[in-house]
Short mmCIF file of C-alpha atoms in Angstrom, two decimals:
data_model
loop_
_atom_site.label_atom_id
_atom_site.label_comp_id
_atom_site.label_asym_id
_atom_site.label_seq_id
_atom_site.Cartn_x
_atom_site.Cartn_y
_atom_site.Cartn_z
CA MET A 22 108.28 161.22 94.18
CA SER A 23 105.33 160.40 96.34
CA GLN A 24 102.51 158.12 95.26
CA LYS A 25 99.00 159.64 94.75
CA VAL A 26 95.94 157.90 96.18
CA HIS A 27 92.27 158.39 95.46
CA ILE A 28 89.57 156.97 97.74
CA GLU A 29 86.01 156.43 96.77
CA THR A 30 83.39 155.73 99.53
CA TYR A 31 80.14 153.91 99.13
CA GLY A 32 77.46 153.07 101.64
CA CYS A 33 76.90 154.31 105.23
CA GLN A 34 78.39 157.06 107.38
CA MET A 35 80.57 154.44 109.05
CA ASN A 36 82.35 154.05 105.75
CA VAL A 37 82.89 157.75 105.49
CA ALA A 38 84.57 157.69 108.96
CA ASP A 39 86.57 154.56 107.91
CA THR A 40 87.79 156.43 104.76
CA GLU A 41 89.20 159.13 107.09
CA VAL A 42 90.96 156.48 109.07
CA VAL A 43 92.56 154.94 105.93
CA ALA A 44 93.58 158.41 104.78
CA ALA A 45 95.37 159.19 108.08
CA ILE A 46 97.22 155.80 107.93
CA LEU A 47 98.32 156.35 104.37
CA LYS A 48 99.45 159.91 104.99
CA THR A 49 101.85 158.75 107.65
CA VAL A 50 103.72 156.65 105.10
CA GLY A 51 103.94 159.42 102.43
CA TYR A 52 100.94 159.12 100.24
CA ASP A 53 99.42 162.26 98.75
CA PHE A 54 95.66 162.49 98.02
CA THR A 55 94.13 163.49 94.76
CA GLU A 56 90.57 164.16 93.89
CA SER A 57 91.10 162.85 90.29
CA PRO A 58 90.86 159.02 89.70
CA GLU A 59 92.88 159.65 86.43
CA GLU A 60 95.84 161.05 88.40
CA ALA A 61 95.89 158.29 91.05
CA ASP A 62 98.59 155.66 91.37
CA VAL A 63 96.46 153.91 93.89
CA LEU A 64 92.66 153.87 93.82
CA LEU A 65 90.82 152.40 96.82
CA ILE A 66 87.12 151.73 96.88
CA ASN A 67 85.55 151.58 100.35
CA THR A 68 82.53 149.34 100.01
CA CYS A 69 79.12 148.35 101.38
CA SER A 70 77.46 144.89 101.41
CA VAL A 71 74.24 145.70 103.21
CA ARG A 72 72.20 145.41 99.95
CA ASP A 73 72.84 143.61 96.65
CA ASN A 74 72.59 146.84 94.64
CA ALA A 75 75.48 148.38 96.55
CA GLU A 76 77.75 145.42 95.53
CA LYS A 77 76.54 145.74 91.85
CA ARG A 78 77.52 149.40 91.82
CA VAL A 79 80.99 148.53 93.04
CA ILE A 80 81.59 145.79 90.45
CA GLY A 81 80.54 148.21 87.71
CA ARG A 82 83.01 150.76 89.05
CA ILE A 83 85.84 148.15 89.14
CA GLU A 84 85.09 147.32 85.57
CA ASN A 85 85.35 151.08 84.60
CA LEU A 86 88.64 151.37 86.42
CA GLN A 87 90.09 148.31 84.71
CA ALA A 88 89.23 150.01 81.39
CA LEU A 89 90.87 153.27 82.51
CA ARG A 90 94.01 151.30 83.62
CA ARG A 91 94.16 149.52 80.25
CA LYS A 92 93.92 152.96 78.43
CA ASN A 93 96.21 155.15 80.62
CA GLY A 94 98.17 152.79 82.84
CA ASN A 95 96.71 154.38 85.89
CA PRO A 96 95.57 153.51 88.48
CA ALA A 97 98.45 151.15 88.83
CA ILE A 98 96.94 149.64 91.95
CA ILE A 99 93.21 149.07 92.43
CA GLY A 100 92.06 148.04 95.98
CA VAL A 101 88.75 147.15 97.63
CA LEU A 102 88.11 147.94 101.21
CA GLY A 103 85.41 147.35 103.76
CA CYS A 104 82.38 145.10 103.92
CA MET A 105 82.32 143.82 100.49
CA ALA A 106 86.08 142.99 100.69
CA GLU A 107 85.17 140.88 103.83
CA ARG A 108 82.27 139.13 102.14
CA VAL A 109 83.51 138.50 98.59
CA LYS A 110 87.14 137.92 99.51
CA GLU A 111 89.48 136.18 97.07
CA ARG A 112 86.88 136.50 94.19
CA LEU A 113 87.71 140.17 94.01
CA LEU A 114 91.37 139.14 93.12
CA THR A 115 90.64 136.25 90.89
CA GLU A 116 87.43 137.20 89.01
CA TYR A 117 87.55 141.04 89.00
CA GLY A 118 91.25 141.71 88.78
CA VAL A 119 91.82 143.98 91.78
CA ASP A 120 95.21 143.98 93.46
CA LEU A 121 94.42 144.50 97.06
CA VAL A 122 91.57 143.44 99.36
CA ALA A 123 91.43 144.69 102.95
CA GLY A 124 88.54 144.03 105.41
CA PRO A 125 87.39 146.66 107.97
CA ASP A 126 89.79 145.56 110.61
CA ALA A 127 92.92 145.46 108.39
CA TYR A 128 93.45 149.14 107.52
CA SER A 129 96.55 149.45 109.81
CA ASP A 130 98.10 146.71 107.48
CA LEU A 131 97.59 148.76 104.28
CA PRO A 132 101.12 150.17 104.01
CA ASN A 133 102.52 146.62 104.08
CA MET A 134 99.91 145.38 101.60
CA LEU A 135 100.68 148.20 99.23
CA SER A 136 104.30 147.31 99.37
CA ASP A 137 103.47 143.77 98.56
CA VAL A 138 101.42 144.82 95.51
CA GLU A 139 104.32 147.25 94.29
CA SER A 140 106.55 144.09 94.45
CA GLY A 141 104.27 142.18 91.99
CA HIS A 142 102.09 140.30 94.42
CA LYS A 143 98.31 140.33 95.18
CA ALA A 144 97.52 141.29 98.82
CA ILE A 145 94.59 140.25 100.94
CA ASN A 146 93.87 140.76 104.60
CA ILE A 147 90.35 140.06 105.76
CA THR A 148 90.95 138.92 109.30
CA LEU A 149 88.35 140.18 111.72
CA SER A 150 89.51 141.43 115.17
CA LYS A 151 87.85 141.39 118.54
CA GLU A 152 89.99 144.42 119.67
CA GLU A 153 90.71 146.65 116.73
CA THR A 154 89.15 150.11 117.15
CA TYR A 155 91.86 152.30 115.53
CA ARG A 156 92.26 153.97 118.93
CA ASP A 157 95.71 155.43 118.05
CA VAL A 158 94.58 156.91 114.78
CA ILE A 159 93.32 160.48 114.56
CA PRO A 160 91.19 160.24 111.32
CA LEU A 161 92.31 162.63 108.55
CA LYS A 162 89.47 165.07 107.81
CA LEU A 163 89.58 165.25 104.02
CA PRO A 164 89.56 168.48 102.01
CA GLY A 165 86.43 170.60 102.04
CA LEU A 166 84.49 172.76 104.40
CA HIS A 167 84.70 171.39 107.99
CA ILE A 168 81.11 171.88 109.09
CA SER A 169 79.65 168.47 110.19
CA GLY A 170 81.81 165.40 110.74
CA PHE A 171 81.66 161.80 111.86
CA VAL A 172 83.34 159.99 114.70
CA SER A 173 83.17 156.14 115.05
CA ILE A 174 82.81 155.11 118.78
CA MET A 175 82.41 151.47 118.29
CA ARG A 176 82.78 148.71 115.70
CA GLY A 177 80.92 145.58 114.81
CA CYS A 178 77.66 144.19 116.21
CA ASP A 179 76.59 141.27 118.41
CA GLU A 180 72.88 141.46 117.67
CA PHE A 181 72.90 138.97 114.69
CA CYS A 182 69.46 140.12 113.41
CA SER A 183 68.44 137.31 111.03
CA TYR A 184 68.54 139.45 107.83
CA CYS A 185 71.79 141.34 108.49
CA ILE A 186 75.21 140.75 107.15
CA VAL A 187 77.01 143.31 109.27
CA PRO A 188 78.26 140.88 112.11
CA PHE A 189 79.82 138.82 109.28
CA THR A 190 81.54 141.71 107.56
CA ARG A 191 82.40 144.05 110.45
CA GLY A 192 82.84 141.47 113.26
CA ARG A 193 81.93 141.41 116.94
CA GLU A 194 80.93 144.43 118.97
CA ARG A 195 83.66 146.41 120.71
CA SER A 196 83.69 149.98 122.09
CA ARG A 197 86.46 152.48 121.49
CA GLU A 198 88.48 153.81 124.36
CA PRO A 199 86.91 157.10 125.48
CA GLU A 200 90.17 159.06 125.59
CA SER A 201 90.70 158.20 121.94
CA ILE A 202 87.26 159.60 121.12
CA TYR A 203 87.88 162.73 123.12
CA ARG A 204 91.16 163.36 121.20
CA GLU A 205 89.33 163.17 117.92
CA ILE A 206 86.57 165.53 119.12
CA GLU A 207 89.21 168.00 120.28
CA HIS A 208 90.92 167.79 116.91
CA MET A 209 87.64 168.49 115.21
CA ARG A 210 87.18 171.59 117.37
CA GLU A 211 90.56 172.83 116.42
CA VAL A 212 89.87 172.65 112.68
CA GLY A 213 86.56 174.32 113.00
CA TYR A 214 83.79 171.68 112.96
CA ARG A 215 80.49 172.76 114.31
CA GLU A 216 78.69 169.49 114.51
CA VAL A 217 79.72 165.89 115.22
CA THR A 218 77.77 162.68 114.57
CA LEU A 219 78.68 159.70 116.71
CA LEU A 220 78.64 156.41 114.80
CA GLY A 221 78.20 152.76 115.56
CA GLN A 222 76.29 149.84 114.20
CA LYS A 223 74.42 149.88 117.51
CA VAL A 224 75.63 153.25 118.72
CA ASN A 225 73.72 153.40 121.93
CA GLY A 226 75.10 150.02 123.03
CA TYR A 227 78.49 151.67 123.62
CA HIS A 228 80.01 150.38 126.79
CA TYR A 229 83.69 150.69 127.62
CA ILE A 230 85.27 149.07 130.74
CA GLY A 231 88.74 150.31 131.43
CA LYS A 232 91.65 148.36 132.96
CA ASP A 233 90.82 149.85 136.30
CA GLY A 234 87.23 148.56 136.06
CA ALA A 235 85.72 152.10 135.43
CA GLU A 236 82.71 151.95 133.08
CA VAL A 237 81.52 154.45 130.57
CA ASP A 238 78.19 153.85 128.92
CA PHE A 239 76.64 155.83 126.01
CA PRO A 240 74.88 158.52 128.13
CA ASP A 241 78.14 159.05 130.06
CA LEU A 242 80.00 159.55 126.71
CA LEU A 243 77.40 162.03 125.52
CA VAL A 244 77.76 164.10 128.71
CA ALA A 245 81.60 164.06 128.46
CA ILE A 246 81.55 165.16 124.78
CA HIS A 247 79.02 167.96 125.61
CA ARG A 248 81.44 169.28 128.25
CA ILE A 249 84.49 168.87 125.95
CA ALA A 250 82.86 170.67 122.92
CA PRO A 251 79.95 172.75 124.37
CA GLU A 252 79.69 174.84 121.15
CA MET A 253 79.22 171.82 118.91
CA ARG A 254 76.00 170.08 118.10
CA ILE A 255 76.08 166.33 118.82
CA ARG A 256 74.13 163.75 116.85
CA PHE A 257 74.35 159.98 116.80
CA THR A 258 73.24 157.08 114.51
CA SER A 259 72.01 154.42 114.52
CA PRO A 260 70.64 153.48 117.96
CA HIS A 261 68.87 150.19 118.61
CA PRO A 262 65.46 150.28 120.30
CA ILE A 263 66.47 147.75 122.98
CA ASP A 264 69.25 150.14 124.17
CA MET A 265 66.99 153.23 124.18
CA SER A 266 67.09 153.56 127.94
CA ASP A 267 65.45 156.11 130.23
CA LYS A 268 68.94 157.29 131.14
CA LEU A 269 69.76 158.10 127.56
CA ILE A 270 66.43 159.88 127.05
CA HIS A 271 66.94 161.87 130.12
CA THR A 272 70.50 162.83 129.00
CA MET A 273 69.19 164.00 125.61
CA ALA A 274 66.49 166.11 127.38
CA THR A 275 69.06 167.65 129.72
CA TYR A 276 71.89 168.71 127.48
CA PRO A 277 71.04 171.36 124.82
CA LYS A 278 73.69 170.59 122.34
CA ILE A 279 72.58 167.03 121.94
CA CYS A 280 70.19 167.35 118.99
CA ALA A 281 66.53 166.59 119.53
CA HIS A 282 66.42 163.91 116.86
CA ILE A 283 66.39 160.06 117.02
CA HIS A 284 66.81 157.78 114.00
CA LEU A 285 65.33 154.69 115.55
CA PRO A 286 65.12 151.69 113.15
CA VAL A 287 61.87 149.67 113.65
CA GLN A 288 62.16 147.56 110.53
CA SER A 289 58.63 146.16 110.87
CA GLY A 290 55.47 146.86 112.71
CA SER A 291 54.49 143.19 113.03
CA ASN A 292 55.44 141.27 116.11
CA ALA A 293 55.58 137.98 114.13
CA VAL A 294 58.05 139.54 111.63
CA LEU A 295 60.12 141.19 114.37
CA GLU A 296 60.50 137.80 115.96
CA ARG A 297 61.76 136.22 112.80
CA MET A 298 64.04 139.16 112.30
CA LYS A 299 65.42 138.46 115.80
CA ARG A 300 65.15 142.14 116.70
CA GLY A 301 64.74 141.54 120.37
CA TYR A 302 61.76 143.86 121.00
CA THR A 303 57.97 143.91 120.22
CA ARG A 304 55.86 146.47 118.62
CA GLU A 305 54.57 147.47 122.00
CA TRP A 306 58.16 147.99 123.36
CA TYR A 307 58.96 150.21 120.39
CA ILE A 308 55.79 152.36 120.87
CA ASP A 309 56.50 152.77 124.59
CA ARG A 310 60.07 153.99 123.81
CA VAL A 311 58.75 156.57 121.36
CA ALA A 312 56.02 157.69 123.84
CA THR A 313 58.78 158.18 126.54
CA LEU A 314 60.92 160.14 124.09
CA ARG A 315 58.05 162.56 123.16
CA LYS A 316 57.05 162.95 126.83
CA SER A 317 60.54 164.08 127.75
CA ILE A 318 61.41 165.90 124.51
CA PRO A 319 58.08 166.90 122.87
CA HIS A 320 59.62 168.50 119.80
CA CYS A 321 62.03 165.57 119.15
CA GLY A 322 62.25 164.48 115.45
CA ILE A 323 61.89 160.73 114.86
CA SER A 324 62.96 158.92 111.76
CA THR A 325 63.29 155.21 111.09
CA ASP A 326 64.17 152.30 108.71
CA ILE A 327 61.55 149.93 107.44
CA PHE A 328 61.67 147.14 104.92
CA CYS A 329 58.92 145.13 103.48
CA GLY A 330 58.70 141.58 102.04
CA PHE A 331 60.78 139.71 104.57
CA CYS A 332 60.40 136.07 104.72
CA GLY A 333 56.92 134.89 105.60
CA GLU A 334 55.52 138.43 105.71
CA THR A 335 51.71 138.32 105.19
CA GLU A 336 49.25 141.03 104.18
CA GLU A 337 48.25 141.31 107.82
CA ASP A 338 51.90 141.82 108.81
CA HIS A 339 52.27 144.46 106.20
CA ALA A 340 49.06 146.18 107.48
CA ASP A 341 50.55 146.08 110.94
CA THR A 342 53.47 148.09 109.67
CA LEU A 343 51.19 150.62 108.04
CA ARG A 344 49.22 151.00 111.15
CA LEU A 345 52.50 151.53 113.23
CA MET A 346 53.54 154.22 110.86
CA GLU A 347 50.21 156.01 111.19
CA GLU A 348 50.46 155.75 115.08
CA ILE A 349 54.12 156.88 115.35
CA ARG A 350 53.87 159.43 112.52
CA PHE A 351 57.53 159.44 111.69
CA ASP A 352 58.99 162.67 110.33
CA SER A 353 60.91 160.63 107.69
CA ALA A 354 61.97 157.17 106.88
CA PHE A 355 64.29 155.04 104.79
CA LEU A 356 62.13 152.44 103.12
CA PHE A 357 63.37 149.33 101.29
CA LYS A 358 62.22 145.94 100.04
CA TYR A 359 63.99 142.82 101.43
CA SER A 360 66.94 141.43 99.55
CA GLU A 361 68.49 138.27 100.81
CA ARG A 362 72.15 138.50 101.88
CA PRO A 363 74.38 135.40 101.96
CA SER A 364 75.53 133.93 105.19
CA THR A 365 72.77 135.44 107.29
CA TYR A 366 70.42 133.33 109.48
CA ALA A 367 67.49 134.24 107.19
CA ALA A 368 69.35 133.04 104.07
CA ARG A 369 70.16 129.66 105.71
CA HIS A 370 66.82 129.06 107.43
CA TYR A 371 63.93 131.01 105.85
CA PRO A 372 62.67 130.83 102.25
CA ASP A 373 62.57 134.24 100.50
CA ASP A 374 58.98 133.49 99.75
CA VAL A 375 57.38 136.99 99.08
CA PRO A 376 57.10 137.53 95.35
CA GLU A 377 58.98 140.40 93.89
CA SER A 378 55.75 142.01 92.63
CA VAL A 379 54.30 141.89 96.02
CA LYS A 380 57.39 143.49 97.56
CA LEU A 381 57.28 146.24 95.05
CA ARG A 382 53.59 146.99 95.74
CA ARG A 383 54.10 146.95 99.45
CA LEU A 384 57.11 149.26 99.15
CA GLU A 385 55.06 151.72 97.04
CA GLU A 386 52.37 151.68 99.79
CA LEU A 387 54.97 152.43 102.47
CA ILE A 388 56.41 155.24 100.37
CA ALA A 389 53.01 156.76 99.62
CA LEU A 390 52.08 156.79 103.32
CA GLN A 391 55.45 158.14 104.44
CA ASN A 392 55.26 160.91 101.85
CA ARG A 393 51.89 162.02 103.39
CA LEU A 394 53.31 161.78 106.85
CA SER A 395 56.39 163.78 106.07
CA LEU A 396 54.43 166.49 104.38
CA ALA A 397 52.12 166.78 107.35
CA SER A 398 55.15 166.89 109.78
CA ASN A 399 56.78 169.59 107.75
CA GLU A 400 53.59 171.67 107.34
CA ALA A 401 53.21 171.60 111.13
CA ASP A 402 56.46 173.56 111.38
CA ILE A 403 55.16 176.51 109.26
CA GLY A 404 55.33 179.67 111.37
CA LYS A 405 57.92 178.23 113.80
CA THR A 406 61.51 179.52 114.08
CA PHE A 407 64.51 177.06 114.32
CA GLU A 408 68.16 177.46 114.92
CA VAL A 409 69.84 176.15 111.72
CA LEU A 410 73.39 175.24 111.05
CA VAL A 411 74.29 176.55 107.54
CA GLU A 412 75.86 173.69 105.63
CA GLY A 413 76.16 175.03 102.09
CA VAL A 414 74.61 176.49 98.97
CA SER A 415 71.20 175.13 97.80
CA LYS A 416 71.37 172.81 94.74
CA LYS A 417 68.48 174.78 93.12
CA SER A 418 69.66 178.33 93.62
CA ARG A 419 73.08 180.05 94.27
CA ASP A 420 71.20 182.73 96.12
CA GLU A 421 69.97 180.37 98.88
CA TYR A 422 71.71 178.28 101.63
CA PHE A 423 70.57 175.05 103.17
CA GLY A 424 71.06 173.68 106.64
CA ARG A 425 69.44 171.41 109.26
CA THR A 426 67.40 171.99 112.36
CA VAL A 427 68.12 170.16 115.57
CA THR A 428 65.27 167.86 114.63
CA ASN A 429 67.28 166.99 111.53
CA LYS A 430 64.98 168.64 108.93
CA VAL A 431 66.49 170.30 105.89
CA VAL A 432 65.81 174.05 105.63
CA VAL A 433 66.35 176.24 102.55
CA PHE A 434 66.42 180.05 102.95
CA PRO A 435 67.83 183.18 101.06
CA LYS A 436 71.46 183.82 102.07
CA ALA A 437 71.02 187.28 103.45
CA GLN A 438 74.18 188.02 105.59
CA ALA A 439 74.63 184.44 106.79
CA ARG A 440 78.01 182.47 106.43
CA ILE A 441 78.47 178.74 105.90
CA GLY A 442 79.24 177.20 109.23
CA SER A 443 77.30 179.74 111.26
CA PHE A 444 74.16 179.22 113.26
CA VAL A 445 71.05 181.34 112.16
CA ASN A 446 67.50 181.57 113.28
CA VAL A 447 65.09 180.77 110.46
CA ARG A 448 61.37 181.26 110.41
CA ILE A 449 59.43 178.61 108.31
CA LYS A 450 57.17 180.07 105.69
CA SER A 451 56.26 176.97 103.60
CA ALA A 452 57.08 173.29 103.22
CA THR A 453 57.35 170.37 100.88
CA GLN A 454 57.49 166.65 102.00
CA ALA A 455 61.31 166.79 101.88
CA THR A 456 62.15 170.40 102.76
CA LEU A 457 61.31 173.36 104.93
CA LEU A 458 61.46 176.81 103.23
CA GLY A 459 62.05 179.96 105.31
CA GLU A 460 63.88 183.14 105.89
CA ILE A 461 66.40 184.43 108.41
#
């Protein structure tokens, strides 16, 4: 009788893609998948360590699973995968009672690790690799509608931004072999995907050098994928401003299935803060890249990440960020307050000296401004018509569908004769700060 496994995924889209890699590896050794944690013999939690709250959620979930195991006997095996496994390491075994700990580069070893646990031993593999890209694994697309999916094209990061834990949990930067990426894209076409999002910690830094010396950079990869799957939309996240080259911008402007949207994390609008963050660019550089984007792709949607309260951030630094937001006028933004992560350069060299009350007040100011900018951006689309990929049924009404424009805005509209997975033209009639409302 085969074992049943349930996988829960926390954190970023990279983790979603990694879960598909894990699923493919376990399927090859006979594991069946279940949507029910109560039915699972093996329950794996794919984790995130970017912020402290993410780790706290996982610890709470582990405690719930331990209670479930004491009551029902299942899941017999509880495992933690991913970034938190890499950071917390043996403590997950000794303090929280999990049976298996596997870092992001250890998934190929999971069958052996599970065998060790079934033999009565704890199992841990947190070795980071300079080569592992899972090039020979076609990720298993899990049950559900195959509309939009993710493909990891590179792993790790070499930037070492002073606040960021990613290089310590996902290792050094390495790009996946192009042919492996093309095979996965072909597989997605065969099972009916209409959109692919290319993933990397610094996705536009992709650069593969073959054994014959032939080089493929990120724009080259986009062109190749556009030719392989001309009917699929192409998105990517998250690019780094320093690798936002003129070649990449020209490629986006030239090929119609590359979506006119960039999520370009700026993090701060202050040059002093950007220098302490070790971001490698200035406020002026960032503004120039956005200006070049908008000149080449006038309708391009631009979103960003910003966090406030980084070490040494002054009121003037914060004001610089607000001014940058006003100047760029982002369509949307992910906004946070700084939380110190162990092992980072900032944790070792900078005092976390901005009071929590100040961080919260500054965050509220960022949110209030972005809400106003998002509403203005969406209201500017009223009367326009967009091609929308129908992704599913609206949460608020069974009579409506939702989908996204090429600029990555969510649109809600009456179903009419549309089908999930189809492309429809929608005219925008009204807007909120989060959503466009229209009709086919």
